[in-house]
Coordinates of C-alpha atoms in Angstrom, one line a residue:
G365 CA -0.4 0.0 0.1
G366 CA 1.2 3.4 -0.9
I367 CA 3.6 2.6 -3.2
R368 CA 3.9 5.7 -5.7
T369 CA 7.2 5.9 -6.8
L370 CA 10.3 4.0 -8.7
E371 CA 12.3 5.5 -5.2
D372 CA 9.3 3.9 -3.4
I373 CA 9.8 0.7 -5.1
R374 CA 14.0 0.5 -4.8
E375 CA 13.1 1.2 -0.8
L376 CA 11.1 -1.7 -0.2
L377 CA 13.4 -4.1 -2.7
Q378 CA 16.5 -3.3 -0.7
A379 CA 14.7 -4.1 2.5
G380 CA 14.3 -7.6 1.3
A381 CA 10.8 -7.6 -0.5
D382 CA 10.9 -9.9 -3.1
K383 CA 8.0 -8.2 -5.3
V384 CA 5.7 -5.1 -4.9
S385 CA 2.1 -4.7 -5.7
L386 CA 0.8 -1.6 -7.8
N387 CA -2.8 -0.3 -7.5
T388 CA -4.2 3.1 -7.7
A389 CA -0.5 4.4 -8.5
A390 CA -0.7 2.6 -11.6
V391 CA -4.2 3.6 -12.8
Q392 CA -3.1 7.0 -12.0
K393 CA 0.5 7.1 -13.5
P394 CA 0.2 4.0 -16.0
D395 CA 3.8 4.7 -17.0
L396 CA 5.2 3.5 -13.5
V397 CA 4.3 0.3 -14.5
R398 CA 6.4 0.4 -17.4
E399 CA 9.1 2.0 -15.8
A400 CA 9.3 -0.5 -12.8
S401 CA 9.3 -3.3 -15.0
E402 CA 12.2 -2.0 -16.9
K403 CA 14.3 -1.0 -14.2
F404 CA 13.7 -3.9 -11.6
G405 CA 12.4 -6.8 -13.8
S406 CA 8.9 -7.8 -14.2
Q407 CA 9.1 -10.7 -12.2
C408 CA 8.8 -8.2 -8.9
I409 CA 5.9 -5.8 -10.2
V410 CA 2.5 -6.6 -9.2
V411 CA -0.1 -5.2 -10.4
A412 CA -3.1 -5.4 -8.1
I413 CA -6.7 -5.3 -10.1
D414 CA -10.0 -4.7 -7.3
A415 CA -12.6 -5.5 -10.0
K416 CA -16.4 -5.4 -9.3
R417 CA -18.7 -7.1 -11.5
R418 CA -21.2 -4.3 -13.9
P419 CA -24.6 -5.0 -14.2
A420 CA -25.6 -7.7 -16.8
G421 CA -29.0 -8.6 -18.3
D422 CA -31.5 -11.0 -16.3
G423 CA -29.5 -14.4 -15.1
L424 CA -26.3 -13.5 -17.1
W425 CA -23.9 -13.8 -13.4
G426 CA -25.9 -16.7 -12.4
Q427 CA -25.0 -18.6 -15.9
A428 CA -21.5 -17.4 -15.9
D429 CA -21.0 -18.7 -12.1
K430 CA -23.0 -22.0 -13.2
I431 CA -20.6 -22.5 -16.2
A432 CA -17.5 -21.5 -14.5
G433 CA -18.3 -24.0 -11.7
E434 CA -18.5 -26.8 -14.5
G435 CA -14.8 -25.7 -15.7
R436 CA -16.5 -24.8 -19.2
G437 CA -13.9 -22.2 -20.0
D438 CA -14.8 -21.6 -23.7
E439 CA -18.4 -20.7 -22.9
L440 CA -17.5 -18.6 -20.3
V441 CA -15.1 -16.5 -22.3
A442 CA -17.8 -16.4 -25.2
L443 CA -20.0 -15.0 -22.3
R444 CA -17.4 -12.5 -22.1
K445 CA -19.2 -10.3 -24.3
Q446 CA -21.9 -9.8 -22.0
I447 CA -20.3 -9.4 -18.5
S448 CA -17.7 -7.4 -17.1
W449 CA -15.9 -6.2 -14.5
E450 CA -15.0 -2.5 -13.5
V451 CA -11.2 -1.5 -11.9
Y452 CA -12.0 0.1 -8.7
I453 CA -9.0 2.3 -6.5
H454 CA -8.3 3.9 -3.3
G455 CA -9.0 0.6 -1.8
G456 CA -11.8 -0.7 -3.7
R457 CA -13.9 2.9 -3.0
T458 CA -13.4 4.8 -6.3
P459 CA -14.6 3.5 -9.8
T460 CA -12.5 4.2 -12.4
G461 CA -14.3 3.6 -15.5
F462 CA -11.6 1.0 -16.7
D463 CA -12.8 -2.4 -18.1
A464 CA -10.6 -4.7 -15.3
L465 CA -9.9 -7.1 -18.1
E466 CA -8.6 -4.5 -20.6
W467 CA -6.8 -2.8 -18.1
A468 CA -5.1 -6.1 -16.9
R469 CA -4.4 -6.8 -20.8
K470 CA -2.6 -3.3 -20.8
V471 CA -0.2 -3.7 -17.4
E472 CA 0.8 -7.0 -18.9
E473 CA 2.1 -5.6 -22.1
W474 CA 3.7 -2.6 -20.0
G475 CA 5.8 -5.6 -18.3
A476 CA 3.5 -6.2 -15.0
G477 CA 4.9 -9.9 -14.1
E478 CA 1.7 -10.8 -12.0
I479 CA -1.8 -9.9 -11.4
L480 CA -3.4 -9.7 -8.1
L481 CA -6.9 -9.9 -8.9
T482 CA -9.7 -8.9 -6.0
S483 CA -13.3 -9.3 -6.4
M484 CA -14.8 -6.5 -4.7
D485 CA -17.9 -8.3 -4.9
R486 CA -16.6 -11.2 -3.0
D487 CA -14.3 -9.5 -0.7
G488 CA -14.9 -10.3 2.8
T489 CA -18.2 -12.7 2.4
K490 CA -16.3 -16.1 2.6
K491 CA -18.3 -17.4 -0.1
G492 CA -15.7 -18.4 -2.6
Y493 CA -13.2 -16.6 -5.3
D494 CA -15.5 -14.8 -7.9
I495 CA -14.8 -18.1 -10.5
P496 CA -15.9 -16.4 -13.4
L497 CA -13.5 -13.6 -13.0
T498 CA -10.6 -15.6 -12.3
R499 CA -10.8 -18.3 -15.1
I500 CA -11.3 -15.5 -17.4
F501 CA -8.5 -14.1 -16.7
S502 CA -6.1 -17.1 -16.2
D503 CA -7.5 -17.9 -19.7
I504 CA -6.8 -14.8 -21.6
L505 CA -3.5 -13.3 -19.7
S506 CA -0.1 -15.1 -20.0
I507 CA 1.1 -13.8 -16.9
P508 CA 0.1 -15.5 -13.1
I509 CA -3.0 -14.6 -11.8
I510 CA -3.2 -14.7 -7.7
A511 CA -7.1 -14.9 -6.9
S512 CA -8.4 -12.6 -3.9
G513 CA -11.8 -11.7 -2.4
G514 CA -13.9 -14.5 -0.5
A515 CA -12.0 -17.5 0.6
G516 CA -13.8 -19.1 3.6
T517 CA -13.1 -22.3 3.5
M518 CA -9.9 -24.7 2.2
D519 CA -12.5 -26.2 -1.0
H520 CA -12.7 -22.7 -1.8
L521 CA -8.8 -22.3 -2.4
L522 CA -9.0 -25.6 -4.3
E523 CA -11.7 -24.0 -6.5
G524 CA -10.2 -20.6 -7.1
L525 CA -6.9 -22.8 -8.4
I526 CA -9.0 -25.7 -10.3
Q527 CA -11.9 -24.1 -11.6
G528 CA -10.4 -20.5 -11.7
R529 CA -7.1 -21.8 -12.9
A530 CA -5.3 -19.5 -10.8
D531 CA -2.0 -19.8 -10.3
A532 CA -1.9 -18.7 -6.7
V533 CA -5.0 -17.9 -4.2
L534 CA -4.6 -15.3 -1.6
A535 CA -6.8 -15.8 2.1
A536 CA -6.9 -13.6 4.8
S537 CA -10.1 -14.3 7.1
I538 CA -9.2 -18.1 7.4
F539 CA -6.0 -17.2 9.0
H540 CA -6.8 -14.1 10.4
F541 CA -9.6 -15.8 12.6
R542 CA -7.6 -19.2 13.1
Q543 CA -10.0 -21.3 11.3
H544 CA -7.2 -22.9 9.8
T545 CA -3.5 -22.9 9.9
A546 CA -1.2 -22.4 6.6
Q547 CA 0.2 -26.0 7.3
E548 CA -3.5 -27.3 7.2
V549 CA -4.3 -25.5 3.9
K550 CA -0.6 -26.9 2.1
A551 CA -1.6 -30.5 3.4
Y552 CA -5.1 -30.4 2.3
L553 CA -4.3 -29.0 -1.0
R554 CA -1.2 -31.3 -1.6
G555 CA -3.9 -34.1 -0.4
K556 CA -5.9 -33.0 -3.3
G557 CA -3.0 -33.4 -5.9
V558 CA -2.2 -29.5 -5.7
P559 CA 1.6 -28.9 -5.5
V560 CA 2.7 -26.5 -2.9
R561 CA 5.7 -25.1 -1.4

C-alpha cells in the first residue's frame, strides 16, 4: 500500500521485498508499471486489480457462475461479451470506468509480472472466489493470476486453483480468525494433488 514512485519500489526491494504491488498508482500513473518493470524486472512488479461486477442482463451472472463452476472455460470466454468488471482504486472505494480485463491486458503489455485479482463483490464474504472473473483472466492473460476476495474454506482455495485456474490464491479471514493454519491448508491442497511449496 502507498507505493507511488520508483524510489518507493527501490526502497522496498532493498529492504528485502521480493515483489511490490501497485494498484492506485498504476491507474493514476500508468508509466510507473513500464518504468518499474524495465528498471527492476517484471518478476517483481505485481499489479493489483480490484474488480467489481458491472450490471448485466437477467440471469447472466448466474449463468457465468454455473459455467465457471463446471469448468467450461470456452463458453465463459464467449459470455465475456455480455459480462464485465470495472476497476476500482483507493482500496476498492473509487470506480475508474476502466474495464478490468482490458486494464489487465495493458499492464501485462507494459511489463507487469503478475496480477493480484481481487473481487470486490466477494471480498470479505467468505462465499468463495469469483470464479468467472478468475477463470476469464487466467484463460486470456499469459502472466500469473493470484485470486483474491471471498475465501472462507479450504475448498474455496481449491476451487480458485482448479476451476478458476489461478496460479496462486490469497486468503485472509481463514488465517486471521484461526480457522486454519497455513500448514493445514498446504496439507489439504497437497492431498488434492495441488503442488505447493
